[in-house]
Amino acid sequence: MLFDESVEAFDTYLKANRGLSENTRKAYRGDVEECLLALERLGCRNLNEVTIEDLRMWMAESSKKHAKSSMARKTVAVRGFFAWTHEHGVTTTDPACVLMTPKIPDTLPDVLSESQAEQLMERVDEDSETSQPKERTMKQQAIELRDAAMLELLYATGMRVAELVGLDVPDVVFSNRTVKVTGKGNKQRVMPFGAPAQKAIRRWLDDGRPLLVGEQSASALFLGRQGKRIDQRMVRRVVHACARDAGIPDISPHALRHSAATHMLDGGADLREVQELLGHSSLKTTQRYTHVSIEQLKARYGQAFPRA
């Protein structure tokens, strides 16, 4: 690509100065590269030639293929790139400074009801405990213990799937039932978990993990079938499969996070406590879950009250 050198320098800047996670930085880089390739196709051969009209043409074309939430992130990335080129003398102006971020519809996240969440947890616990050893290979037993521990921990804490796969064995402290996670921007926080999650993690560590551990396992808490640290795609696959087996609506790990947050608030947790637990930088993000709780309350009211 014509502007590879500038993209590389911008990526180096983000890595050194912005404290972004690797995934976010990778997404930003991809967004900027997509935009610059489109500008090349429009005939731009120098970043100083780029105008706000060019950028709006790119946005209009890209919007046909991407959701508004993705376009909002792309716009932020491209604005950041051109602000950087201007500040570092690569360009004489910043053509993206007035580029507007698409408004994202304020949709409520999908969540499980508390009874559905209970049904899911009971099913994964049952799968890990009731099958007879002769019906399964030892490795399959280990995988079922792992899946139960992952589901219990995801729901107990509301952590992100990226945080789950990044956990190491020493991050779990059984004496006070807490786990140390590294979130967005490499910020660390400590999250408590309950007795069911403790039991599931102990069983995985004692009876499951030793059967999968290998040369590439290092200290990773959760392992894949080949003994490497489990990846996010595998965790998502496990959550979808467990939801299907439990007979509940199909959910993603992020929907399980939404569910945990909503149920914490329903149980009387303080909004700022939930914000801290989930690692939200803005209280506004956490407040979305209060709206979900209100919607569920209205639904229960409609079902139970004779004059609703």
C-alpha positions as CSV (number, residue, x, y, z in Angstrom):
1,M,0.0,0.0,0.0
2,L,1.2,3.5,-0.8
3,F,0.9,4.8,2.8
4,D,2.3,1.8,4.6
5,E,5.1,3.7,6.2
6,S,2.7,6.2,7.8
7,V,0.4,3.5,9.0
8,E,3.4,1.7,10.6
9,A,4.5,4.8,12.4
10,F,1.0,5.5,13.6
11,D,0.7,2.0,15.0
12,T,4.0,2.4,16.8
13,Y,2.7,5.7,18.3
14,L,-0.4,4.0,19.5
15,K,1.5,1.2,21.1
16,A,3.9,3.5,22.9
17,N,1.5,6.3,24.0
18,R,-2.1,5.3,24.1
19,G,-2.1,2.1,26.2
20,L,-4.6,0.4,23.9
21,S,-5.1,-3.3,24.0
22,E,-3.5,-5.3,21.2
23,N,-7.0,-6.1,19.8
24,T,-8.1,-2.5,19.7
25,R,-4.8,-1.4,18.1
26,K,-5.1,-4.1,15.5
27,A,-8.7,-3.0,14.8
28,Y,-7.7,0.7,14.5
29,R,-4.9,-0.3,12.1
30,G,-7.2,-2.3,9.9
31,D,-9.7,0.6,9.9
32,V,-7.0,3.1,8.8
33,E,-5.7,0.8,6.1
34,E,-9.2,0.2,4.7
35,C,-9.7,4.0,4.5
36,L,-6.4,4.7,2.9
37,L,-6.9,1.9,0.3
38,A,-10.2,3.5,-0.6
39,L,-8.5,6.9,-0.9
40,E,-5.9,5.4,-3.2
41,R,-8.7,4.1,-5.4
42,L,-10.1,7.6,-5.5
43,G,-6.7,8.8,-6.9
44,C,-5.0,10.1,-3.8
45,R,-1.2,9.7,-4.0
46,N,-0.3,12.1,-1.2
47,L,-1.9,12.4,2.3
48,N,-1.9,16.2,1.8
49,E,-4.3,15.7,-1.1
50,V,-7.0,14.1,1.1
51,T,-10.0,16.3,1.7
52,I,-13.1,16.0,4.0
53,E,-15.1,15.1,0.9
54,D,-12.8,12.2,0.1
55,L,-13.3,10.9,3.7
56,R,-17.1,11.3,3.5
57,M,-17.1,9.3,0.2
58,W,-15.1,6.5,1.9
59,M,-17.6,6.6,4.8
60,A,-20.6,6.4,2.5
61,E,-19.2,3.4,0.7
62,S,-18.0,1.6,3.8
63,S,-21.3,2.2,5.6
64,K,-23.0,-0.1,3.0
65,K,-21.0,-3.1,4.4
66,H,-20.6,-2.3,8.1
67,A,-22.9,-1.7,11.1
68,K,-23.1,1.8,12.6
69,S,-21.1,0.6,15.7
70,S,-18.3,-0.5,13.4
71,M,-18.4,2.7,11.4
72,A,-18.2,4.7,14.7
73,R,-15.0,2.9,15.6
74,K,-13.6,3.3,12.1
75,T,-14.3,7.1,12.2
76,V,-12.5,7.4,15.5
77,A,-9.5,5.5,14.1
78,V,-9.3,7.6,11.0
79,R,-9.7,10.8,12.9
80,G,-6.9,9.7,15.2
81,F,-4.7,8.9,12.3
82,F,-5.1,12.2,10.5
83,A,-4.7,14.1,13.8
84,W,-1.4,12.3,14.3
85,T,-0.2,13.0,10.8
86,H,-0.9,16.7,11.3
87,E,0.7,16.9,14.8
88,H,3.8,15.1,13.5
89,G,4.2,17.2,10.3
90,V,3.3,14.4,7.9
91,T,0.4,16.6,6.6
92,T,-0.1,20.4,6.7
93,T,-3.8,20.1,7.7
94,D,-6.1,17.7,9.4
95,P,-8.9,16.9,6.9
96,A,-10.6,14.5,9.4
97,C,-11.1,17.0,12.2
98,V,-14.7,17.7,11.3
99,L,-15.6,14.1,10.3
100,M,-18.7,13.2,12.3
101,T,-19.1,9.9,14.1
102,P,-22.3,8.0,13.1
103,K,-24.9,8.0,15.8
104,I,-25.3,4.5,17.3
105,P,-28.9,3.5,18.1
106,D,-29.3,3.1,21.9
107,T,-30.3,-0.6,21.8
108,L,-30.6,-2.6,25.0
109,P,-28.3,-5.6,25.3
110,D,-29.7,-9.1,25.2
111,V,-29.7,-10.8,28.6
112,L,-30.9,-14.1,30.1
113,S,-33.5,-14.1,32.8
114,E,-32.2,-15.3,36.2
115,S,-34.0,-18.6,35.7
116,Q,-32.5,-19.1,32.3
117,A,-29.0,-18.4,33.7
118,E,-29.6,-20.9,36.5
119,Q,-30.7,-23.4,33.9
120,L,-27.5,-22.9,31.9
121,M,-25.3,-23.2,35.0
122,E,-27.1,-26.4,36.2
123,R,-26.7,-28.0,32.8
124,V,-22.9,-27.4,32.5
125,D,-22.4,-28.6,36.1
126,E,-24.5,-31.7,35.3
127,D,-22.5,-32.4,32.2
128,S,-19.2,-32.3,34.1
129,E,-20.4,-34.4,37.0
130,T,-22.9,-37.1,35.9
131,S,-21.5,-38.9,32.9
132,Q,-19.8,-42.2,33.6
133,P,-16.1,-42.2,32.9
134,K,-16.4,-45.3,30.6
135,E,-18.7,-43.3,28.3
136,R,-16.0,-40.7,27.6
137,T,-12.3,-40.4,27.0
138,M,-10.2,-38.9,29.7
139,K,-9.6,-35.8,27.5
140,Q,-13.3,-35.3,27.0
141,Q,-13.9,-35.4,30.8
142,A,-11.2,-32.7,31.1
143,I,-12.9,-30.6,28.5
144,E,-16.2,-30.8,30.2
145,L,-14.7,-29.7,33.5
146,R,-13.0,-26.8,31.7
147,D,-16.2,-25.7,30.0
148,A,-18.1,-25.8,33.4
149,A,-15.3,-23.7,35.0
150,M,-15.3,-21.2,32.2
151,L,-19.1,-20.7,32.2
152,E,-19.3,-20.4,35.9
153,L,-16.5,-17.9,36.0
154,L,-17.9,-15.8,33.1
155,Y,-21.3,-15.6,34.8
156,A,-20.0,-15.2,38.3
157,T,-17.8,-12.2,37.4
158,G,-19.1,-10.7,34.2
159,M,-15.6,-10.6,32.8
160,R,-14.9,-10.2,29.1
161,V,-14.0,-13.2,27.0
162,A,-10.6,-11.6,26.2
163,E,-10.0,-11.3,30.0
164,L,-11.0,-14.9,30.5
165,V,-8.5,-16.3,28.0
166,G,-5.7,-14.2,29.4
167,L,-6.0,-15.6,32.9
168,D,-3.1,-17.5,34.4
169,V,-3.4,-20.0,37.2
170,P,-1.8,-17.7,39.8
171,D,-4.4,-15.1,39.1
172,V,-7.0,-17.1,41.0
173,V,-6.9,-16.8,44.7
174,F,-9.1,-19.4,46.4
175,S,-8.5,-18.1,50.0
176,N,-10.6,-15.0,49.4
177,R,-12.3,-16.2,46.2
178,T,-11.0,-13.5,43.9
179,V,-9.4,-13.4,40.4
180,K,-7.1,-10.8,39.0
181,V,-7.9,-9.8,35.4
182,T,-6.2,-7.6,32.9
183,G,-8.8,-5.5,31.0
184,K,-8.7,-2.9,28.2
185,G,-5.7,-0.7,28.2
186,N,-3.8,-3.3,30.3
187,K,-5.7,-2.1,33.4
188,Q,-5.9,-4.7,36.1
189,R,-8.7,-5.2,38.6
190,V,-9.7,-7.9,41.1
191,M,-13.1,-9.6,40.8
192,P,-14.8,-11.8,43.4
193,F,-16.5,-15.0,42.6
194,G,-18.9,-17.4,44.5
195,A,-18.8,-20.9,45.8
196,P,-20.1,-22.6,42.6
197,A,-17.4,-21.0,40.5
198,Q,-14.8,-21.9,43.1
199,K,-15.9,-25.6,43.0
200,A,-15.8,-25.7,39.2
201,I,-12.4,-24.1,39.0
202,R,-10.9,-26.4,41.6
203,R,-12.3,-29.5,39.8
204,W,-10.8,-28.2,36.5
205,L,-7.4,-27.5,38.1
206,D,-7.3,-30.8,40.0
207,D,-8.9,-33.3,37.6
208,G,-9.1,-31.6,34.2
209,R,-6.1,-29.3,33.4
210,P,-3.4,-31.9,34.2
211,L,-4.9,-34.1,31.4
212,L,-4.5,-31.3,28.8
213,V,-1.3,-29.6,29.9
214,G,1.6,-29.7,27.5
215,E,4.9,-28.0,26.6
216,Q,3.0,-24.8,25.4
217,S,0.6,-24.5,28.3
218,A,2.9,-22.3,30.5
219,S,0.7,-21.0,33.3
220,A,-2.5,-20.4,31.3
221,L,-5.6,-21.1,33.4
222,F,-7.7,-22.5,30.5
223,L,-6.3,-24.8,27.8
224,G,-7.5,-26.0,24.5
225,R,-7.5,-29.6,23.4
226,Q,-3.9,-29.4,22.2
227,G,-2.6,-27.9,25.5
228,K,-2.2,-24.3,24.3
229,R,-3.9,-21.3,25.9
230,I,-7.6,-21.4,24.8
231,D,-8.6,-18.7,22.3
232,Q,-11.6,-16.5,22.2
233,R,-13.2,-18.2,19.3
234,M,-13.2,-21.5,21.1
235,V,-14.8,-19.9,24.2
236,R,-17.6,-18.5,22.1
237,R,-18.2,-21.9,20.5
238,V,-18.4,-23.4,24.0
239,V,-20.9,-20.8,25.2
240,H,-23.1,-21.2,22.1
241,A,-23.1,-25.0,22.5
242,C,-23.9,-25.0,26.2
243,A,-26.8,-22.6,25.6
244,R,-28.2,-24.9,23.0
245,D,-27.8,-28.0,25.2
246,A,-29.5,-26.2,28.1
247,G,-32.5,-25.3,25.9
248,I,-32.1,-21.5,26.4
249,P,-31.9,-18.7,23.9
250,D,-28.6,-18.6,21.9
251,I,-26.2,-16.3,23.6
252,S,-22.6,-15.1,23.3
253,P,-20.0,-14.7,26.1
254,H,-20.7,-10.9,26.0
255,A,-24.5,-11.6,26.5
256,L,-23.5,-13.6,29.5
257,R,-21.5,-10.5,30.8
258,H,-24.7,-8.4,30.2
259,S,-26.7,-10.9,32.1
260,A,-24.3,-11.0,35.1
261,A,-24.4,-7.2,35.3
262,T,-28.2,-7.0,35.1
263,H,-28.6,-9.7,37.7
264,M,-26.1,-7.9,40.0
265,L,-28.2,-4.7,39.8
266,D,-31.4,-6.7,40.2
267,G,-29.9,-8.1,43.4
268,G,-29.3,-4.7,44.8
269,A,-25.6,-4.0,43.8
270,D,-24.6,-0.4,43.6
271,L,-24.1,1.0,40.1
272,R,-20.6,2.2,40.8
273,E,-19.7,-1.2,42.3
274,V,-20.9,-2.9,39.1
275,Q,-18.9,-0.4,37.0
276,E,-15.7,-1.2,38.9
277,L,-16.3,-5.0,38.7
278,L,-16.9,-4.8,34.9
279,G,-14.0,-2.5,34.2
280,H,-16.2,0.2,32.5
281,S,-14.3,3.5,32.2
282,S,-17.7,5.3,32.0
283,L,-20.6,5.0,34.3
284,K,-22.9,5.7,31.3
285,T,-21.9,2.3,29.9
286,T,-22.9,0.5,33.1
287,Q,-26.2,2.5,33.3
288,R,-27.4,0.6,30.2
289,Y,-28.0,-2.4,32.5
290,T,-30.4,-0.4,34.7
291,H,-32.6,0.1,31.6
292,V,-32.5,-3.7,31.0
293,S,-33.6,-4.2,34.6
294,I,-36.5,-1.8,34.2
295,E,-37.6,-3.4,31.0
296,Q,-37.6,-6.8,32.7
297,L,-39.5,-5.4,35.6
298,K,-42.1,-3.9,33.2
299,A,-42.5,-7.3,31.5
300,R,-43.0,-9.1,34.9
301,Y,-45.5,-6.4,35.9
302,G,-47.4,-7.0,32.6
303,Q,-47.6,-10.7,33.3
304,A,-48.5,-10.5,37.0
305,F,-50.7,-7.5,37.5
306,P,-54.3,-7.9,36.5
307,R,-54.7,-4.3,35.4
308,A,-51.4,-3.9,33.7
